[in-house]
Amino acid sequence: MSSKNSAIVEILPEKSGSDSASASGSVSAFASASTVNGGNGGNGPAHTDGMDVALQFLNDNKDAALDSDSTANNSTGVDGGDTGFYGAHALPPATLRKLDCVVLPFLCMTYLLMFLDKALLNYAASMGIKQHLKGNEFANLSTIFGAAYIFMEPIVTYLIQRYPISKVLGTFIVVWGAVLACHSACKTYASLMVVRTLLGMFESSSAVGCIAISGMYYTKAEQSARIGFWATQAGTGYIVGGLISFGFQHYHGSEFTSWQIMFLVVGLFTVAFGILTFLYLPDNVTNAWFLSTAEKMQVVEHIRSNQTGLETKKFKMEQVKELFCHDKLTWPMLFITAASQISTGAIGTFSVTITGTFGFSSKETALLQLPIGAITAMIIIITTQMISRWGNITLVTTSMYIPAIIGAIVLISLPLSHKVGNLLSLYLLYSGSCVITNIYIWNSCNTSGYTKRVFRNAITMIVYNVACIIAPQMFRVNNAPRYIPAKIGLLVTQCVCIPVQLYVGYLCKKENQKRDAEQEGEKKEKYGFTDLTDIENRNFRYIY
């Protein structure tokens, strides 16, 4: 067969399990380009929307792929068996460091700015922004942000599916930075509602984009640590936000107030970072400017063991239908997201207000947000490292609800005069808030099929923002300063998460055992880049 007229395509398994079939190539085989959506008559690689970009890359570099494939067929897995690329292709440390030094900083800064830019409203509460508001209007500003986020999320997901993800993400960051800077010109409730709506729409790209990019470069075990690292920037955001708020409270000008200058400066910084993201963040492994062709090949083969593929630009409605209608894990996970993140929406908007009810001054309140950042970062780092090293995401996540439950009980019970006790209890609530990081990891590791994966991330963020819409409305003016009904709501939502979390873990374990029994004694075929869903690909195994 002429190598000029060939394209690398994934082999589907045959039930016969003959030796000749496996000998033809454990991972890929050469087929005529005309068989891949009609080919292109030998005038270059057969690029199609439906083909995973990893296969297109392998097609363009077929000679290197053959060398890599022969090497992989001689590799030995951790169990001593001949596993090829199926979970046994180790990435050279130098290449992994390149990924961590280039891709990871973009994800970290994106998430930090997303969290910081959204949370600036919280800090502005102690800097005079409430002078322009009355009644429940401050809570409404948070609610409209979440509503706009929900409205835009499906559109963003489609754009990420169809277009280069770095260009979509970079453009949205630039626009949301500009909108954030426009907060500085707002002096009325109506104008603040407009900019909060726009901010919610354009920030909707951040989390879903970061999760998608993490799955493109890292294996499941590596994703736990990396997602944990960029999600830790939520804690960094608290620290940075507290310091920025404290610093700008010392500004006294005639034209602009301190909170207006704060929004302007952070907004302009966000615009600058968005431009860098647009220019320098690669769309995926295959066009990573900082990797050589050989290194790109190493990464592509390294992530094959995920059984999730790399990236496919064809939208597949059947995968969306499977997500909502046939995946028994979808709705329990959405319930966990909604219930666990009620606390995020509540304390994310009202932590400064709640801290103020304990009797602290505005400057003290700003500084007391710094430990929140440290606590959040510590919880995320510890739990994600535990998941990365020992697995058992179910038990790790379940344990995170317990401190939040204790914190809610103490907040309900203690009078406001007990400053230290109330403050420490407020800090404990953030343990339940950090569960969202584990949900990111679960989504990335337990979902295959590119369309299904990006839409699972999208609906997770939609439900997350539904929780963030509901939560601020629990804090009604007539319940101030103790807000007992809201605190009871936080207690109940954390409690109900525990049995549902254990149920999801049980379902995953049961499904893995079922698939192990189906394939007992059979050689596993490699579906890595065929864009099958986790339900279709019987080689896929869930983490639990």
XYZ file of C-alpha atoms in Angstrom:
544
model
C 0.000 0.000 0.000
C 1.320 3.439 -0.866
C 2.065 5.482 2.221
C 1.102 8.566 0.252
C -2.454 7.316 -0.100
C -3.048 6.289 3.486
C -4.630 7.605 6.633
C -4.385 6.296 10.150
C -7.739 5.155 11.459
C -8.721 3.482 14.701
C -9.418 -0.240 14.585
C -12.744 -1.349 15.988
C -12.605 -4.628 17.927
C -13.764 -7.869 16.430
C -15.438 -10.406 18.639
C -13.419 -13.231 17.099
C -10.302 -12.004 18.852
C -8.041 -13.681 16.267
C -4.305 -13.315 16.533
C -4.098 -11.998 13.000
C -6.430 -9.149 13.852
C -4.389 -8.091 16.845
C -1.144 -8.482 14.942
C -2.334 -6.010 12.332
C -1.747 -3.249 14.850
C -2.695 -2.866 18.497
C -3.620 0.758 18.161
C -3.904 1.885 14.551
C -3.764 0.641 10.992
C -3.295 2.073 7.547
C -6.315 2.350 5.311
C -6.933 4.117 2.051
C -7.679 7.798 2.448
C -10.691 7.305 0.291
C -12.269 5.288 3.066
C -12.232 8.229 5.463
C -15.244 10.310 4.452
C -14.330 9.928 0.810
C -10.681 10.909 1.168
C -9.078 13.528 -1.029
C -7.557 11.600 -3.887
C -4.114 11.379 -2.340
C -3.613 15.141 -2.265
C -2.706 15.321 1.399
C -4.299 13.998 4.584
C -8.008 13.375 4.764
C -9.212 15.983 7.243
C -12.806 15.687 8.352
C -14.914 17.342 11.011
C -15.888 13.930 12.359
C -12.332 12.659 12.837
C -10.513 13.213 16.092
C -7.693 15.735 15.596
C -5.288 13.182 17.082
C -5.978 10.833 14.166
C -5.445 13.667 11.711
C -2.125 14.395 13.383
C -1.125 10.723 13.224
C -2.063 10.706 9.544
C 0.200 13.685 8.872
C 3.038 11.965 10.749
C 2.423 8.337 9.826
C 6.103 7.335 9.716
C 6.674 8.545 13.265
C 3.427 6.857 14.280
C 4.640 3.494 12.995
C 7.898 3.809 14.912
C 5.994 4.790 18.049
C 3.519 1.952 17.565
C 6.251 -0.674 17.289
C 7.820 0.656 20.465
C 4.494 0.577 22.270
C 3.816 -3.012 21.304
C 6.936 -3.994 23.240
C 5.960 -2.038 26.344
C 4.850 -3.677 29.524
C 2.097 -2.465 31.774
C 2.090 -2.304 35.516
C 0.472 -5.719 35.700
C 3.220 -7.287 33.651
C 0.998 -7.762 30.621
C 1.528 -6.537 27.084
C -0.618 -3.429 27.153
C 0.915 -1.205 24.475
C -0.434 2.288 24.739
C -3.347 1.186 26.888
C -2.325 2.889 30.111
C 1.365 2.025 29.838
C 2.851 4.775 27.664
C 4.830 6.917 30.096
C 5.424 10.539 29.142
C 9.051 11.711 29.493
C 9.360 14.055 32.487
C 10.820 16.827 30.311
C 7.752 16.792 28.060
C 5.386 16.754 31.023
C 7.236 19.732 32.490
C 6.736 21.626 29.237
C 2.990 21.058 29.464
C 2.964 22.164 33.085
C 5.048 25.262 32.381
C 3.021 26.492 29.390
C -0.540 25.157 29.508
C -1.086 25.046 33.268
C -0.291 28.746 33.935
C -2.934 29.788 31.391
C -5.523 27.601 33.110
C -4.531 28.888 36.549
C -4.724 32.549 35.578
C -8.008 32.066 33.701
C -9.644 30.475 36.724
C -8.146 33.006 39.134
C -9.429 35.951 37.100
C -12.819 34.309 36.603
C -13.190 33.867 40.344
C -11.682 37.236 41.241
C -13.681 39.221 38.687
C -16.916 37.593 39.826
C -16.067 38.061 43.513
C -15.157 41.748 43.292
C -18.832 42.541 43.873
C -18.517 40.783 47.233
C -15.572 42.992 48.214
C -17.247 46.115 46.850
C -19.998 45.548 49.432
C -17.672 46.889 52.136
C -16.350 49.692 49.913
C -19.507 51.700 49.352
C -21.255 50.103 46.384
C -24.356 49.491 48.510
C -24.875 53.254 48.737
C -26.302 53.049 45.223
C -28.571 50.120 46.123
C -31.529 49.430 48.362
C -33.418 46.409 49.685
C -32.520 43.171 47.909
C -30.902 44.866 44.907
C -27.409 43.740 45.950
C -28.559 40.098 45.954
C -30.191 40.682 42.563
C -26.833 41.677 41.066
C -25.497 38.230 41.890
C -28.661 36.549 40.646
C -28.590 38.264 37.243
C -24.952 37.230 36.819
C -25.902 33.577 37.290
C -28.920 33.858 34.979
C -26.788 35.349 32.207
C -24.168 32.623 32.730
C -26.845 29.953 32.305
C -28.249 31.590 29.176
C -24.843 31.773 27.501
C -23.406 28.395 28.537
C -24.981 26.295 25.717
C -23.804 28.844 23.148
C -20.276 28.843 24.563
C -20.246 25.051 24.575
C -21.194 24.946 20.906
C -18.482 27.498 20.061
C -15.863 25.452 21.937
C -17.042 22.344 20.079
C -16.849 23.961 16.641
C -13.963 26.451 16.828
C -10.396 26.573 18.232
C -10.825 26.563 21.978
C -7.968 28.956 22.727
C -9.389 31.574 20.358
C -12.863 31.285 21.860
C -11.506 31.456 25.401
C -9.124 34.339 24.660
C -11.854 36.396 22.986
C -14.263 35.890 25.860
C -11.617 36.841 28.439
C -10.888 40.099 26.600
C -14.575 40.985 26.444
C -15.306 40.137 30.075
C -12.281 42.182 31.142
C -13.638 45.163 29.214
C -17.058 44.687 30.819
C -15.448 44.502 34.261
C -13.644 47.780 33.623
C -16.993 49.325 32.646
C -18.217 48.696 36.209
C -16.189 51.764 37.148
C -18.621 53.987 35.223
C -21.723 52.616 36.969
C -23.515 54.642 39.621
C -27.071 53.310 39.341
C -28.769 49.978 39.960
C -29.832 49.722 36.303
C -26.312 50.224 34.950
C -24.906 47.684 37.407
C -27.524 45.157 36.298
C -26.444 45.618 32.675
C -22.726 45.069 33.307
C -23.363 42.128 35.650
C -25.482 40.513 32.925
C -22.745 40.929 30.327
C -20.080 39.723 32.761
C -22.044 36.546 33.457
C -22.453 35.866 29.737
C -18.763 36.114 28.895
C -17.357 34.466 32.032
C -19.362 31.362 31.098
C -16.434 30.249 28.927
C -13.909 29.934 31.745
C -14.573 26.764 33.729
C -15.869 24.664 30.834
C -12.857 25.741 28.765
C -10.360 24.883 31.505
C -11.867 21.426 32.017
C -11.835 20.679 28.283
C -8.209 21.781 27.910
C -7.110 19.686 30.916
C -8.515 16.565 29.257
C -6.543 17.273 26.074
C -3.091 17.157 27.654
C -3.210 14.852 30.683
C -4.160 11.307 31.631
C -6.878 10.694 34.209
C -4.413 10.351 37.080
C -2.612 13.518 36.003
C -5.851 15.445 35.563
C -6.756 15.091 39.237
C -3.623 16.944 40.325
C -3.698 19.500 37.492
C -7.383 20.341 37.801
C -6.810 20.616 41.520
C -3.933 22.999 40.927
C -5.819 25.440 38.706
C -8.964 25.122 40.821
C -6.841 26.111 43.814
C -6.753 29.564 42.273
C -10.230 30.073 43.718
C -8.442 30.272 47.052
C -5.772 32.493 45.573
C -8.585 34.699 44.290
C -9.853 35.210 47.840
C -6.378 36.229 48.988
C -5.719 38.517 46.031
C -9.213 39.987 46.239
C -8.885 40.680 49.947
C -5.531 42.399 49.473
C -6.788 44.413 46.495
C -9.874 45.482 48.432
C -7.805 46.431 51.477
C -5.384 48.401 49.321
C -8.000 50.312 47.355
C -9.889 51.216 50.524
C -6.999 53.590 51.189
C -7.740 55.425 47.936
C -9.775 58.603 48.281
C -10.514 60.515 45.070
C -13.013 63.105 43.949
C -13.941 61.571 40.573
C -13.967 57.847 41.367
C -14.640 55.874 44.515
C -12.302 53.140 45.707
C -14.497 50.308 44.397
C -14.727 51.922 40.950
C -10.944 52.175 40.631
C -10.666 48.559 41.789
C -12.965 47.363 38.991
C -11.117 49.466 36.404
C -7.626 48.206 37.259
C -8.564 44.517 37.496
C -10.628 44.785 34.308
C -7.737 46.189 32.280
C -5.406 43.486 33.605
C -7.941 40.856 32.511
C -8.050 42.325 28.993
C -4.258 42.081 28.728
C -4.288 38.444 29.835
C -7.055 37.627 27.354
C -4.900 38.903 24.497
C -2.017 36.672 25.627
C -4.386 33.693 25.808
C -5.630 34.319 22.272
C -2.077 34.515 20.924
C -0.145 31.899 22.895
C -2.455 29.190 24.293
C -2.443 26.237 21.829
C -5.757 24.903 20.547
C -4.687 21.329 21.355
C -1.628 19.077 21.536
C -1.222 18.796 17.766
C -0.484 22.504 17.270
C 1.312 23.196 20.539
C 4.039 25.649 19.497
C 6.349 24.647 22.360
C 6.477 20.921 21.478
C 8.453 19.213 18.730
C 6.719 16.722 16.440
C 8.192 13.835 18.416
C 6.985 15.342 21.696
C 3.504 15.890 20.272
C 3.467 12.226 19.285
C 4.479 11.265 22.814
C 1.650 13.295 24.341
C -0.933 11.962 21.870
C -0.004 8.374 22.676
C 0.216 9.189 26.377
C -3.385 10.395 26.598
C -4.718 7.531 24.473
C -5.159 5.495 27.655
C -7.889 7.923 28.785
C -10.188 6.281 26.219
C -11.800 9.722 25.807
C -10.221 10.996 22.578
C -8.641 14.403 22.089
C -10.921 16.755 20.173
C -13.558 16.383 17.454
C -15.118 19.377 15.743
C -18.250 17.578 14.551
C -21.277 18.144 16.779
C -22.957 14.800 17.567
C -26.541 15.124 18.768
C -26.695 11.417 19.615
C -24.076 11.989 22.325
C -26.163 14.792 23.830
C -29.215 12.503 23.843
C -27.195 9.788 25.545
C -26.073 12.248 28.212
C -29.614 13.232 29.155
C -31.632 10.107 28.369
C -29.400 7.049 28.783
C -26.605 7.943 31.207
C -27.765 6.951 34.688
C -24.989 9.022 36.281
C -26.047 12.365 34.805
C -28.921 13.330 37.074
C -27.403 12.231 40.415
C -24.260 14.234 39.611
C -26.324 17.291 38.692
C -28.190 16.973 41.984
C -24.874 16.860 43.862
C -23.674 19.922 41.961
C -26.800 21.913 42.788
C -26.982 20.951 46.455
C -23.280 21.261 47.253
C -22.844 24.596 45.501
C -25.687 26.392 47.271
C -23.018 27.197 49.847
C -20.742 28.612 47.128
C -23.419 30.989 45.901
C -24.251 32.039 49.439
C -20.831 32.704 50.894
C -19.401 33.818 47.555
C -21.736 36.817 47.586
C -22.402 37.306 51.290
C -19.208 36.261 53.104
C -18.191 39.902 53.565
C -21.700 40.824 54.708
C -21.872 37.849 57.093
C -18.426 38.610 58.509
C -19.527 42.196 59.076
C -22.464 41.003 61.190
C -19.952 39.564 63.666
C -18.913 43.126 64.557
C -15.763 43.664 62.459
C -14.924 46.928 60.652
C -14.856 47.149 56.846
C -11.040 46.950 56.678
C -10.962 44.070 59.184
C -13.650 42.298 57.168
C -11.559 42.588 53.994
C -8.475 41.157 55.710
C -10.485 38.330 57.274
C -11.231 37.053 53.764
C -7.538 36.146 53.383
C -7.765 32.982 55.536
C -10.694 31.896 53.356
C -8.351 31.820 50.384
C -5.711 29.854 52.266
C -8.292 27.378 53.594
C -9.839 26.900 50.147
C -6.451 26.331 48.523
C -5.383 23.910 51.253
C -8.571 21.837 50.997
C -8.359 21.605 47.205
C -4.663 20.702 47.175
C -5.010 18.022 49.860
C -8.129 16.376 48.426
C -6.999 16.394 44.790
C -3.598 14.984 45.728
C -5.359 12.227 47.657
C -7.464 11.428 44.600
C -4.431 11.522 42.301
C -2.341 9.235 44.511
C -4.888 6.814 45.972
C -8.087 7.275 43.997
C -11.428 6.780 45.785
C -12.941 10.093 44.765
C -16.238 9.038 46.371
C -14.952 8.780 49.944
C -12.727 11.845 49.608
C -15.635 13.951 48.368
C -18.056 12.596 50.965
C -15.666 13.545 53.760
C -15.641 17.157 52.542
C -19.305 17.674 53.449
C -18.745 16.925 57.137
C -16.835 20.122 58.114
C -19.410 22.201 56.211
C -22.248 20.543 58.131
C -20.498 21.259 61.437
C -19.931 24.876 60.401
C -23.583 25.393 59.488
C -24.777 23.916 62.793
C -22.494 26.217 64.802
C -23.532 29.304 62.795
C -27.168 28.529 63.552
C -26.500 27.925 67.233
C -24.044 30.649 68.256
C -25.117 34.246 68.961
C -23.365 36.922 66.889
C -21.428 38.114 69.946
C -19.150 35.056 69.651
C -16.912 36.556 66.975
C -14.227 33.889 66.792
C -16.598 30.922 66.912
C -18.808 32.337 64.165
C -15.835 33.246 62.007
C -14.293 29.772 62.260
C -17.668 28.206 61.469
C -17.964 30.380 58.369
C -14.551 29.149 57.271
C -15.689 25.525 57.665
C -18.469 26.076 55.126
C -15.861 26.392 52.395
C -15.083 22.685 52.640
C -18.411 21.900 50.968
C -17.834 24.646 48.421
C -14.595 23.000 47.284
C -16.500 19.909 46.139
C -16.924 21.605 42.745
C -13.263 20.792 42.013
C -13.921 17.083 42.481
C -16.955 17.401 40.214
C -14.680 18.882 37.532
C -12.346 15.895 37.934
C -15.233 13.425 37.852
C -16.625 14.973 34.656
C -13.269 14.978 32.895
C -12.296 11.424 33.849
C -15.688 9.724 33.603
C -16.968 11.064 30.293
C -15.933 9.973 26.811
C -17.100 11.331 23.472
C -16.072 14.923 22.800
C -19.572 16.328 22.334
C -20.821 14.507 25.410
C -17.852 15.669 27.455
C -18.179 19.372 26.658
C -21.941 19.275 27.187
C -21.587 17.490 30.524
C -19.256 20.268 31.597
C -21.758 22.813 30.286
C -24.770 21.464 32.154
C -22.645 21.166 35.290
C -21.843 24.866 35.077
C -25.487 25.671 34.324
C -26.621 23.832 37.443
C -23.758 25.400 39.408
C -25.070 28.824 38.474
C -28.654 27.855 39.255
C -27.361 27.184 42.762
C -25.586 30.541 42.743
C -28.864 32.219 41.717
C -30.887 30.546 44.448
C -28.356 31.007 47.242
C -28.218 34.837 47.461
C -32.007 34.988 47.509
C -31.933 32.945 50.717
C -30.389 35.957 52.465
C -33.385 38.266 52.783
C -33.132 41.712 54.322
C -35.890 40.958 56.816
C -33.799 38.040 58.203
C -30.732 40.196 58.919
C -28.420 40.120 60.751
C -28.502 36.409 61.702
C -30.040 35.027 58.477
C -31.185 31.853 60.257
C -33.381 30.497 57.384
C -30.437 30.811 54.987
C -28.099 29.003 57.375
C -30.621 26.178 57.813
C -30.773 25.909 54.029
C -26.989 25.540 53.894
C -27.131 22.765 56.499
C -29.815 20.775 54.678
C -28.174 20.989 51.248
C -24.836 19.726 52.567
C -26.499 16.829 54.395
C -28.428 15.515 51.380
C -25.252 15.334 49.283
C -23.741 12.489 51.304
C -26.129 9.628 50.379
C -26.295 10.705 46.729
C -22.489 10.858 46.500
C -22.208 7.328 47.870
C -24.873 6.161 45.407
C -22.902 7.533 42.436
C -19.776 5.736 43.649
C -21.761 2.499 43.933
C -23.083 2.844 40.362
C -19.574 3.406 38.971
C -18.116 0.446 40.839
C -20.963 -1.819 39.759
C -20.587 -0.812 36.094
C -16.825 -1.441 36.164
C -17.376 -4.906 37.630
C -19.940 -5.655 34.922
C -17.510 -4.663 32.169
C -14.677 -6.635 33.747
C -16.893 -9.718 33.715
C -17.812 -9.137 30.058
C -14.156 -8.953 28.993
C -12.702 -11.628 31.243
C -10.121 -13.587 29.270
C -10.363 -11.315 26.221
C -7.675 -9.001 24.860
C -8.689 -5.358 25.144
C -8.913 -3.467 21.885
C -7.868 0.168 21.796
C -10.590 2.684 21.029
C -8.590 5.749 22.155
C -9.450 8.179 19.339
C -12.687 6.813 17.872
C -14.861 9.358 19.751
C -16.997 6.636 21.302
C -18.863 7.580 24.466
C -18.133 5.973 27.815
C -21.292 3.878 27.399
C -20.405 2.711 23.867
C -16.772 1.927 24.672
C -16.848 -1.168 26.867
C -13.110 -0.756 27.559
C -13.837 2.478 29.404
C -13.584 2.330 33.196
C -15.042 4.878 35.617
C -13.153 6.347 38.540
C -15.002 6.132 41.846
